[in-house]
């Protein structure tokens, strides 16, 4: 291991010995200060995001502002880590929540500020210190976040960005100072990191891919569903784990919904990401665009039909595509990470539910209906970490976020996230 990385891990461990003693309230004050800085510099930091991964500047600025909102949520949160007194026959019977230590974050490029801070904020508030391995195209974002933590007054070593590649992750995670890992990324990356953590008996949290269903039933508000559906698929150029990727439409409204949806879909045209009016930028890298083209062709080779052809107009830009897919097409078992949507037709609620669940992923789903009983049917039946009714998926600091099946395990956001990287320590005595 390089001496610089080794020294940063040791610094993080040394910082932990003091940081864990700082009160919850004092940690919150520093988080509030950092939130203030992120909000004040949202345009500046949004520009960094856009230059690194082509996100439209308006969406990039919104990402930074959302980070500030989330951090303020934790800055004002109830201290759920206070010792809990439990009634028992013992004179002393308590549960203490003890931070684990140095936590490694392995984070992706698609939301280079939000994904990092969504993990790091509750981990640090709980008393841990954090080292970040960011995506290689987002080192600027990682370094900027580290500078803001320093500017806000956090002790040196509480948050550090490591400019390392994937090869170094194994060594870092195996290092004795590191006590846990949180990864947001692909199923393959998650399996590899979880395997290393498991061999070393270290806690892991995985937020992996998704192929979310957007289910439109015959009593839905079709105009609203069409407008929101296009945004849900094409925001961030479709490079979002919780993007709507499979549009499951009840047969009775297929011909009413589809023209509305196509009209909204075609509003998304690639343009200069630095223009605040732009709704669709390019993909983050040309090789990712190559992968999407291959998946598109695979879907067509296996019987899918193009409703709107996926048209590549540069090394990383597409005019968004929409394909009609039937059950059994192998593309349904993959995640499409880009501006390509899939349309499926269901005869009834039972078939719509079956289609929605017939994938390895279980991140989030959206259902559009006005009927209370139908809402409950899908709430109870959908196999996902989140179910949205008449809205698109978006993470909210107040509510837990995480998946099931191959979409991962563990909780980000909400007060529950504060307990992900702590040990529940039982205290009993007479």
XYZ file of C-alpha atoms in Angstrom:
430
model
C 0.000 0.000 0.000
C 1.280 3.445 -0.897
C 2.663 5.402 2.023
C 0.258 8.304 1.370
C -2.806 6.074 1.586
C -1.431 4.351 4.672
C -0.856 7.698 6.370
C -4.400 8.869 5.554
C -5.904 5.707 7.025
C -3.830 6.132 10.168
C -4.890 9.790 10.334
C -8.561 8.742 10.039
C -8.120 6.205 12.826
C -6.390 8.717 15.064
C -9.116 11.281 14.374
C -11.732 8.701 15.350
C -10.291 8.321 18.856
C -11.161 11.985 19.521
C -14.182 12.446 17.245
C -16.151 9.691 18.970
C -15.890 11.690 22.210
C -17.438 14.825 20.675
C -21.078 15.243 21.658
C -23.880 14.594 19.197
C -24.947 18.228 19.466
C -21.456 19.544 18.695
C -21.195 17.270 15.661
C -24.537 18.621 14.485
C -23.262 22.194 14.650
C -20.424 21.332 12.281
C -22.789 19.537 9.905
C -25.033 22.608 9.864
C -22.010 24.766 8.997
C -21.052 22.444 6.155
C -24.644 22.526 4.869
C -24.499 26.315 4.826
C -21.313 26.227 2.739
C -22.712 23.720 0.233
C -25.832 25.813 -0.216
C -23.858 29.027 -0.677
C -21.578 27.459 -3.274
C -24.163 25.369 -5.124
C -23.568 27.027 -8.500
C -19.790 26.720 -8.204
C -19.975 23.059 -7.209
C -22.671 22.330 -9.768
C -20.215 23.448 -12.436
C -17.684 20.912 -11.139
C -20.288 18.136 -11.449
C -21.253 19.143 -14.996
C -17.644 19.323 -16.169
C -16.896 15.909 -14.689
C -19.882 13.854 -15.842
C -22.026 16.001 -18.193
C -25.059 16.458 -15.949
C -27.188 19.448 -17.044
C -26.075 22.378 -14.901
C -29.546 23.038 -13.467
C -29.724 19.421 -12.244
C -26.167 19.617 -10.895
C -26.949 22.758 -8.885
C -30.096 21.091 -7.559
C -28.004 18.097 -6.479
C -25.750 20.284 -4.332
C -28.738 22.138 -2.877
C -30.337 18.818 -2.003
C -27.154 17.837 -0.163
C -27.486 20.967 1.975
C -31.126 20.112 2.680
C -30.189 16.591 3.738
C -27.368 17.780 5.975
C -29.680 20.262 7.674
C -32.079 17.394 8.346
C -29.335 15.590 10.257
C -28.167 18.811 11.904
C -31.619 19.115 13.468
C -32.336 15.406 14.013
C -33.227 13.815 17.331
C -30.351 12.028 19.035
C -31.433 8.419 18.576
C -27.975 7.279 19.698
C -28.445 8.244 23.333
C -28.142 5.299 25.731
C -31.504 3.526 26.014
C -32.644 2.393 29.438
C -34.488 -0.934 29.320
C -36.821 -2.067 32.104
C -35.558 -5.296 33.620
C -34.689 -6.981 36.900
C -31.172 -5.521 36.694
C -30.111 -2.322 38.417
C -28.324 -1.290 35.231
C -29.800 -2.319 31.898
C -28.978 -0.124 28.942
C -28.154 -0.160 25.255
C -25.287 2.066 24.155
C -24.659 2.857 20.496
C -20.928 2.872 19.829
C -19.429 4.081 16.520
C -17.359 1.484 14.702
C -14.429 3.616 13.508
C -13.079 4.349 10.032
C -15.669 3.671 7.316
C -14.754 3.399 3.647
C -17.150 4.870 1.092
C -16.939 3.556 -2.476
C -19.057 5.975 -4.466
C -20.183 6.417 -8.106
C -20.066 9.226 -10.643
C -23.780 9.694 -11.374
C -24.514 11.825 -8.279
C -20.971 12.736 -7.242
C -21.941 14.980 -4.302
C -25.267 13.460 -3.218
C -24.176 9.812 -3.031
C -21.072 10.706 -1.018
C -22.804 12.999 1.460
C -25.867 10.774 1.790
C -23.553 8.069 3.143
C -20.991 10.211 4.940
C -23.254 12.579 6.880
C -25.031 10.035 9.120
C -21.860 7.948 9.450
C -19.903 10.968 10.706
C -22.751 12.211 12.914
C -22.785 8.773 14.544
C -19.139 9.296 15.545
C -17.276 7.507 12.752
C -14.652 8.931 10.427
C -14.808 8.477 6.652
C -12.380 7.810 3.821
C -13.760 8.156 0.299
C -12.846 6.235 -2.828
C -14.703 8.184 -5.499
C -15.167 7.324 -9.168
C -12.046 8.215 -11.120
C -13.784 10.929 -13.180
C -15.017 12.628 -9.993
C -11.853 13.265 -8.004
C -12.591 16.984 -8.239
C -15.916 16.440 -6.495
C -14.282 14.318 -3.806
C -11.569 16.866 -3.111
C -14.107 19.692 -2.977
C -16.203 17.835 -0.403
C -13.084 17.264 1.720
C -12.272 20.981 1.577
C -15.769 21.919 2.721
C -15.554 19.610 5.736
C -12.273 21.300 6.656
C -13.710 24.775 6.075
C -16.725 23.942 8.249
C -14.374 23.189 11.144
C -14.353 19.386 11.275
C -11.175 18.016 12.846
C -8.501 16.923 10.388
C -9.009 13.293 9.373
C -12.770 13.071 9.932
C -13.407 13.124 6.161
C -10.686 12.369 3.616
C -10.787 11.800 -0.131
C -8.441 9.139 -1.496
C -7.464 9.510 -5.143
C -7.180 5.792 -5.825
C -8.429 3.312 -8.408
C -10.460 0.134 -8.041
C -7.324 -1.951 -7.552
C -6.595 -0.266 -4.222
C -10.064 -0.884 -2.731
C -9.209 -4.408 -1.574
C -6.078 -3.284 0.272
C -7.854 -0.362 1.881
C -10.803 -2.462 3.019
C -8.485 -5.134 4.406
C -6.492 -2.547 6.365
C -7.032 -3.041 10.111
C -8.012 0.605 10.665
C -11.060 0.257 8.371
C -14.099 -1.146 10.175
C -16.800 -1.053 7.509
C -17.713 -0.104 3.956
C -20.609 1.528 2.140
C -20.785 1.050 -1.617
C -23.104 2.544 -4.186
C -22.564 0.989 -7.594
C -23.109 -2.049 -9.755
C -24.110 -5.520 -8.624
C -20.674 -6.808 -9.681
C -18.815 -4.164 -7.669
C -21.093 -4.741 -4.688
C -20.519 -8.484 -4.706
C -16.738 -8.030 -4.850
C -16.617 -5.489 -2.015
C -19.079 -7.428 0.159
C -16.968 -10.558 -0.332
C -13.823 -8.816 0.880
C -15.682 -7.279 3.824
C -17.207 -10.640 4.710
C -13.844 -12.387 4.712
C -12.550 -9.771 7.147
C -15.804 -9.756 9.194
C -16.489 -6.098 8.479
C -19.868 -4.433 8.131
C -20.987 -3.612 4.593
C -23.859 -1.563 3.205
C -24.741 -1.925 -0.482
C -26.895 0.339 -2.645
C -26.823 -1.305 -6.054
C -28.675 -1.244 -9.341
C -32.343 -1.194 -10.151
C -34.826 -1.626 -12.976
C -37.767 0.180 -11.469
C -41.281 -0.346 -12.752
C -43.560 2.603 -13.535
C -47.021 1.053 -13.495
C -49.897 2.955 -15.107
C -53.376 1.540 -14.426
C -56.621 2.338 -16.217
C -57.812 4.858 -13.609
C -54.576 6.871 -13.524
C -54.180 10.540 -14.375
C -52.627 9.801 -17.773
C -51.429 13.339 -18.506
C -49.562 13.562 -15.210
C -48.224 10.017 -15.494
C -46.884 10.711 -18.992
C -45.136 13.932 -17.957
C -43.664 12.522 -14.752
C -42.770 9.239 -16.466
C -40.582 10.953 -19.057
C -38.728 12.847 -16.325
C -38.432 9.687 -14.225
C -36.701 7.890 -17.103
C -34.550 10.688 -18.542
C -33.431 12.804 -15.591
C -29.627 12.690 -15.363
C -29.651 11.150 -18.863
C -31.264 8.035 -17.386
C -28.123 7.322 -15.349
C -29.936 6.816 -12.077
C -30.404 3.618 -10.104
C -33.987 4.604 -9.218
C -34.923 5.843 -12.675
C -38.153 4.426 -14.095
C -36.857 1.858 -16.573
C -39.859 -0.413 -17.265
C -43.191 1.224 -18.087
C -45.905 -1.337 -17.399
C -49.140 -0.041 -18.897
C -52.567 -1.603 -18.419
C -53.883 -2.712 -21.811
C -57.123 -0.722 -21.578
C -55.229 2.598 -21.599
C -52.318 1.691 -23.873
C -53.550 3.745 -26.828
C -54.568 6.697 -24.662
C -51.348 6.821 -22.669
C -48.690 6.066 -25.276
C -49.151 9.165 -27.519
C -49.029 11.418 -24.450
C -45.925 9.652 -23.186
C -44.138 9.827 -26.551
C -44.873 13.536 -26.805
C -43.356 14.180 -23.362
C -40.427 11.847 -24.068
C -39.468 13.726 -27.236
C -39.119 16.952 -25.230
C -35.759 15.605 -24.033
C -33.159 16.522 -26.652
C -29.387 16.510 -25.996
C -27.974 20.011 -25.665
C -25.165 21.956 -23.990
C -25.099 20.802 -20.344
C -23.820 24.240 -19.256
C -27.053 25.872 -20.447
C -29.551 26.153 -17.593
C -32.422 25.400 -20.002
C -30.957 22.024 -20.991
C -32.932 18.994 -19.780
C -30.728 16.250 -21.263
C -26.957 16.082 -21.389
C -24.646 13.378 -22.643
C -23.693 10.196 -20.835
C -20.781 10.361 -18.429
C -18.314 8.458 -20.660
C -18.232 7.133 -24.248
C -17.719 3.531 -23.085
C -20.990 3.726 -21.141
C -22.721 4.846 -24.324
C -21.155 1.858 -26.095
C -22.604 -0.462 -23.455
C -26.082 1.018 -23.847
C -25.971 0.580 -27.633
C -25.059 -3.085 -27.186
C -27.970 -3.587 -24.778
C -30.332 -1.881 -27.219
C -29.251 -4.211 -30.018
C -29.530 -7.231 -27.722
C -33.099 -6.279 -26.857
C -33.996 -5.931 -30.568
C -32.289 -9.225 -31.409
C -34.517 -10.906 -28.849
C -37.796 -9.571 -30.172
C -38.105 -6.036 -28.803
C -39.561 -3.424 -31.150
C -38.457 0.198 -31.390
C -41.189 2.714 -30.579
C -38.648 5.549 -30.638
C -35.265 4.388 -31.996
C -32.233 5.026 -29.797
C -30.131 7.352 -31.962
C -26.489 8.068 -31.133
C -25.463 11.546 -32.222
C -21.967 11.811 -30.720
C -19.513 9.750 -28.712
C -21.626 10.132 -25.556
C -24.978 11.626 -26.651
C -28.237 9.963 -27.674
C -31.664 10.969 -28.767
C -33.567 8.916 -26.152
C -35.061 5.594 -27.203
C -38.149 3.637 -26.176
C -38.691 -0.031 -26.950
C -41.635 -2.394 -26.602
C -40.558 -5.521 -24.741
C -42.378 -8.775 -24.013
C -41.892 -11.146 -21.098
C -38.934 -13.455 -21.545
C -36.651 -10.949 -23.264
C -33.262 -11.321 -21.520
C -32.797 -7.537 -21.513
C -35.377 -7.408 -18.701
C -32.861 -9.054 -16.391
C -30.352 -6.234 -16.930
C -30.182 -2.609 -15.857
C -30.335 -0.018 -18.635
C -28.222 2.877 -17.399
C -28.921 5.579 -19.954
C -31.685 7.209 -22.028
C -33.501 4.042 -23.091
C -36.878 2.983 -21.688
C -38.863 -0.249 -21.979
C -42.631 -0.489 -22.450
C -44.675 -3.540 -21.436
C -48.416 -4.154 -21.633
C -50.306 -5.902 -18.807
C -53.817 -7.307 -19.058
C -54.699 -6.574 -15.430
C -53.352 -5.747 -11.969
C -52.177 -9.293 -11.300
C -50.121 -9.426 -14.470
C -48.721 -5.931 -13.857
C -47.532 -7.028 -10.415
C -46.055 -10.234 -11.796
C -44.154 -8.283 -14.461
C -42.887 -5.754 -11.943
C -41.495 -8.442 -9.647
C -40.081 -10.722 -12.375
C -36.553 -9.271 -12.217
C -33.534 -9.758 -9.934
C -33.677 -6.135 -8.705
C -35.792 -4.663 -5.914
C -34.984 -0.991 -5.477
C -38.109 1.091 -6.046
C -41.377 1.130 -7.997
C -44.057 3.653 -8.907
C -47.788 2.911 -9.241
C -50.374 5.234 -10.787
C -53.982 4.681 -9.698
C -56.723 6.565 -7.861
C -58.224 3.483 -6.242
C -57.382 2.854 -2.571
C -57.695 -0.934 -2.778
C -55.489 -1.122 -5.856
C -52.883 1.061 -4.161
C -52.805 -1.355 -1.227
C -52.569 -4.373 -3.549
C -49.329 -3.029 -5.020
C -47.988 -1.703 -1.723
C -48.318 -5.211 -0.284
C -47.140 -7.061 -3.381
C -44.231 -5.145 -4.853
C -40.797 -6.509 -3.957
C -38.826 -3.315 -3.494
C -37.362 -1.070 -0.835
C -39.659 1.798 -1.826
C -43.137 2.030 -3.345
C -44.340 5.362 -4.715
C -47.993 6.132 -5.358
C -48.739 8.646 -8.130
C -45.199 10.067 -7.997
C -41.748 9.242 -9.328
C -39.035 7.857 -7.112
C -36.814 10.383 -5.380
C -34.912 9.958 -2.138
C -35.966 12.108 0.814
C -33.734 12.603 3.890
C -36.676 11.857 6.217
C -37.332 8.362 4.872
C -35.161 5.236 4.704
C -33.661 4.424 1.338
C -32.410 1.006 0.305
C -33.238 -2.057 -1.736
C -33.900 -5.750 -1.550
C -32.937 -8.729 -3.734
C -29.843 -7.866 -5.823
C -30.411 -4.138 -5.299
C -28.498 -4.426 -2.052
C -29.026 -4.208 1.700
C -28.807 -1.711 4.499
C -30.378 1.697 5.002
C -29.347 5.153 3.902
C -31.154 8.327 4.985
C -33.661 8.801 7.830
C -32.776 8.313 11.481
C -32.291 4.606 10.793
C -29.094 5.396 8.879
C -27.499 6.661 12.100
C -27.457 3.084 13.375
C -25.873 1.442 10.314
C -22.266 1.865 11.445
C -22.598 1.557 15.211
C -22.462 -1.384 17.597
C -25.444 -1.864 19.883
C -23.608 -2.495 23.160
C -25.598 -4.096 25.972
C -24.844 -2.961 29.540
C -26.183 -5.098 32.413
C -25.343 -4.952 36.108
C -26.567 -5.207 39.680
